[in-house]
GROMACS .gro file of C-alpha atoms in nm:
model
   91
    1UNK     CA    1  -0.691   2.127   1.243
    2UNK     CA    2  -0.835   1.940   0.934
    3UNK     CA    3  -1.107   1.760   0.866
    4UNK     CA    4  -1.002   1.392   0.976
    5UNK     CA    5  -0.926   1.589   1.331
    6UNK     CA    6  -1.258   1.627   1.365
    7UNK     CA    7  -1.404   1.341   1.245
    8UNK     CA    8  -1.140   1.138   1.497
    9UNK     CA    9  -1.210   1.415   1.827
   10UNK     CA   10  -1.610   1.349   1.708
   11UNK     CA   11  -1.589   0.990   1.761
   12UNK     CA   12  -1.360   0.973   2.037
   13UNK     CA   13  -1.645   1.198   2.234
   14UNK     CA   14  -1.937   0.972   2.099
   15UNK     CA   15  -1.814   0.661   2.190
   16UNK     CA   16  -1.734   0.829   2.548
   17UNK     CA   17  -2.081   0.935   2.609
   18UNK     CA   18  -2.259   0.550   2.400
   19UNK     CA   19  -2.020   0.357   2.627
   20UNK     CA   20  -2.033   0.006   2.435
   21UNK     CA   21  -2.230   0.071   2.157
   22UNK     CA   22  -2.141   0.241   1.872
   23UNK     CA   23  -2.202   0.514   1.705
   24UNK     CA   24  -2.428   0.478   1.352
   25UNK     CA   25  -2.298   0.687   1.046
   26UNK     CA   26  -2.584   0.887   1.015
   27UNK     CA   27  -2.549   0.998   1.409
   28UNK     CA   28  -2.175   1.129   1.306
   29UNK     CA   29  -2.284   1.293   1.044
   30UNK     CA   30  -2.549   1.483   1.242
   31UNK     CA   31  -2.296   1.557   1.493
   32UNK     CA   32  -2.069   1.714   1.302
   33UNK     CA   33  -2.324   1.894   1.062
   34UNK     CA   34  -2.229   1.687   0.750
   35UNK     CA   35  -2.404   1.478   0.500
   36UNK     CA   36  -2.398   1.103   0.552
   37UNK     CA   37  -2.233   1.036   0.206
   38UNK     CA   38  -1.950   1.287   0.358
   39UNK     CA   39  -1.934   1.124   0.663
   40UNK     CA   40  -1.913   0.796   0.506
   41UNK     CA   41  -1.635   0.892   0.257
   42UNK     CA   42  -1.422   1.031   0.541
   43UNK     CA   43  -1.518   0.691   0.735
   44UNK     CA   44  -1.338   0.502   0.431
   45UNK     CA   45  -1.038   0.703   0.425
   46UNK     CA   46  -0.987   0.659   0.827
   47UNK     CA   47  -1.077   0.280   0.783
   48UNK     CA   48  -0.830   0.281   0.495
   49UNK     CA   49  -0.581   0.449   0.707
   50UNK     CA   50  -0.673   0.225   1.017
   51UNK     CA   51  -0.786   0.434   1.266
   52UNK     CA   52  -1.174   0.304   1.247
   53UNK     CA   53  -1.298  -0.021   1.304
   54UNK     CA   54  -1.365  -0.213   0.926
   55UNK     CA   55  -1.688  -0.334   1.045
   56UNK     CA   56  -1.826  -0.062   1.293
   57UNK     CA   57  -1.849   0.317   1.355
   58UNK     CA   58  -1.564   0.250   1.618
   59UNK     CA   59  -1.199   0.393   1.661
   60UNK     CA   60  -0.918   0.115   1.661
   61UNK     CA   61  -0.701   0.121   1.948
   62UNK     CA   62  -0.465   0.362   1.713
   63UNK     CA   63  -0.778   0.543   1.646
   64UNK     CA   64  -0.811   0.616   1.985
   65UNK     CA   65  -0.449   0.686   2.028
   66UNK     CA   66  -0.480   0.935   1.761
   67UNK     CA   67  -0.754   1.106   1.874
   68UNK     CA   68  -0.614   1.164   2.164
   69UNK     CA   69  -0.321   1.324   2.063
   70UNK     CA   70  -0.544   1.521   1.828
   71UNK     CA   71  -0.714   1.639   2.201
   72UNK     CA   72  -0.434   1.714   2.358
   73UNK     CA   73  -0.271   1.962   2.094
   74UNK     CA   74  -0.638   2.094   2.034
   75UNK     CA   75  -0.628   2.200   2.452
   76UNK     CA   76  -0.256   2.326   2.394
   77UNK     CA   77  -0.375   2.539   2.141
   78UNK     CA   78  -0.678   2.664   2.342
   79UNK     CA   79  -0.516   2.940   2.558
   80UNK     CA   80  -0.367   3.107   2.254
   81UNK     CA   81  -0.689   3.136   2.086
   82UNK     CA   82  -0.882   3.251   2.422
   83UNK     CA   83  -0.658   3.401   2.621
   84UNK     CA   84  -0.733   3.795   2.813
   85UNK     CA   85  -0.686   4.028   2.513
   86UNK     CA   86  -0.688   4.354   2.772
   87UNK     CA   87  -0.377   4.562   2.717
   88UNK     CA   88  -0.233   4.710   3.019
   89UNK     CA   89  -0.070   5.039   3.074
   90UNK     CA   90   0.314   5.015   3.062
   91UNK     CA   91   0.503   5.213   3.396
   0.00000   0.00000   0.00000
């Protein structure tokens, strides 16, 4: 998963939990453990790319999209990463 993954799962689940408002930069950054100018370069390539809003901290409708799809393959993944590593005896 890279970097814009997260930063598109991040504010998929922020604007889930703010309802209508929006997220600020600096509250991204803190939730992903970044620095604000990081957060706000990786805001400008998403913008620039079309998946945030222009004027807000807000996924556009192909945002959304995208970070959805993101979810999805991130829980298809998730049994192969935690899945029962016991070995059992053969007959």
């Amino acid at each position: 998963m890279c970097s814009s993954d997260l930063y598109l799962m991040a504010l998929l689940d922020m604007q889930r939990e703010a309802g209508d408002a929006d997220p600020s930069q600096a509250s991204l950054a803190r939730h992903l453990g970044v620095s604000a100018p990081t957060a706000l370069e990786m805001l400008r390539r998403l913008r620039a790319l079309g998946l945030v809003d222009e004027e807000r901290v807000r996924l556009t409708p192909g945002g959304t999209s995208a970070a959805l799809v993101v979810l999805q393959m991130a829980d298809g993944l998730s049994p192969l990463f935690h899945r029962d590593e016991t070995v059992e005896d053969g007959p």
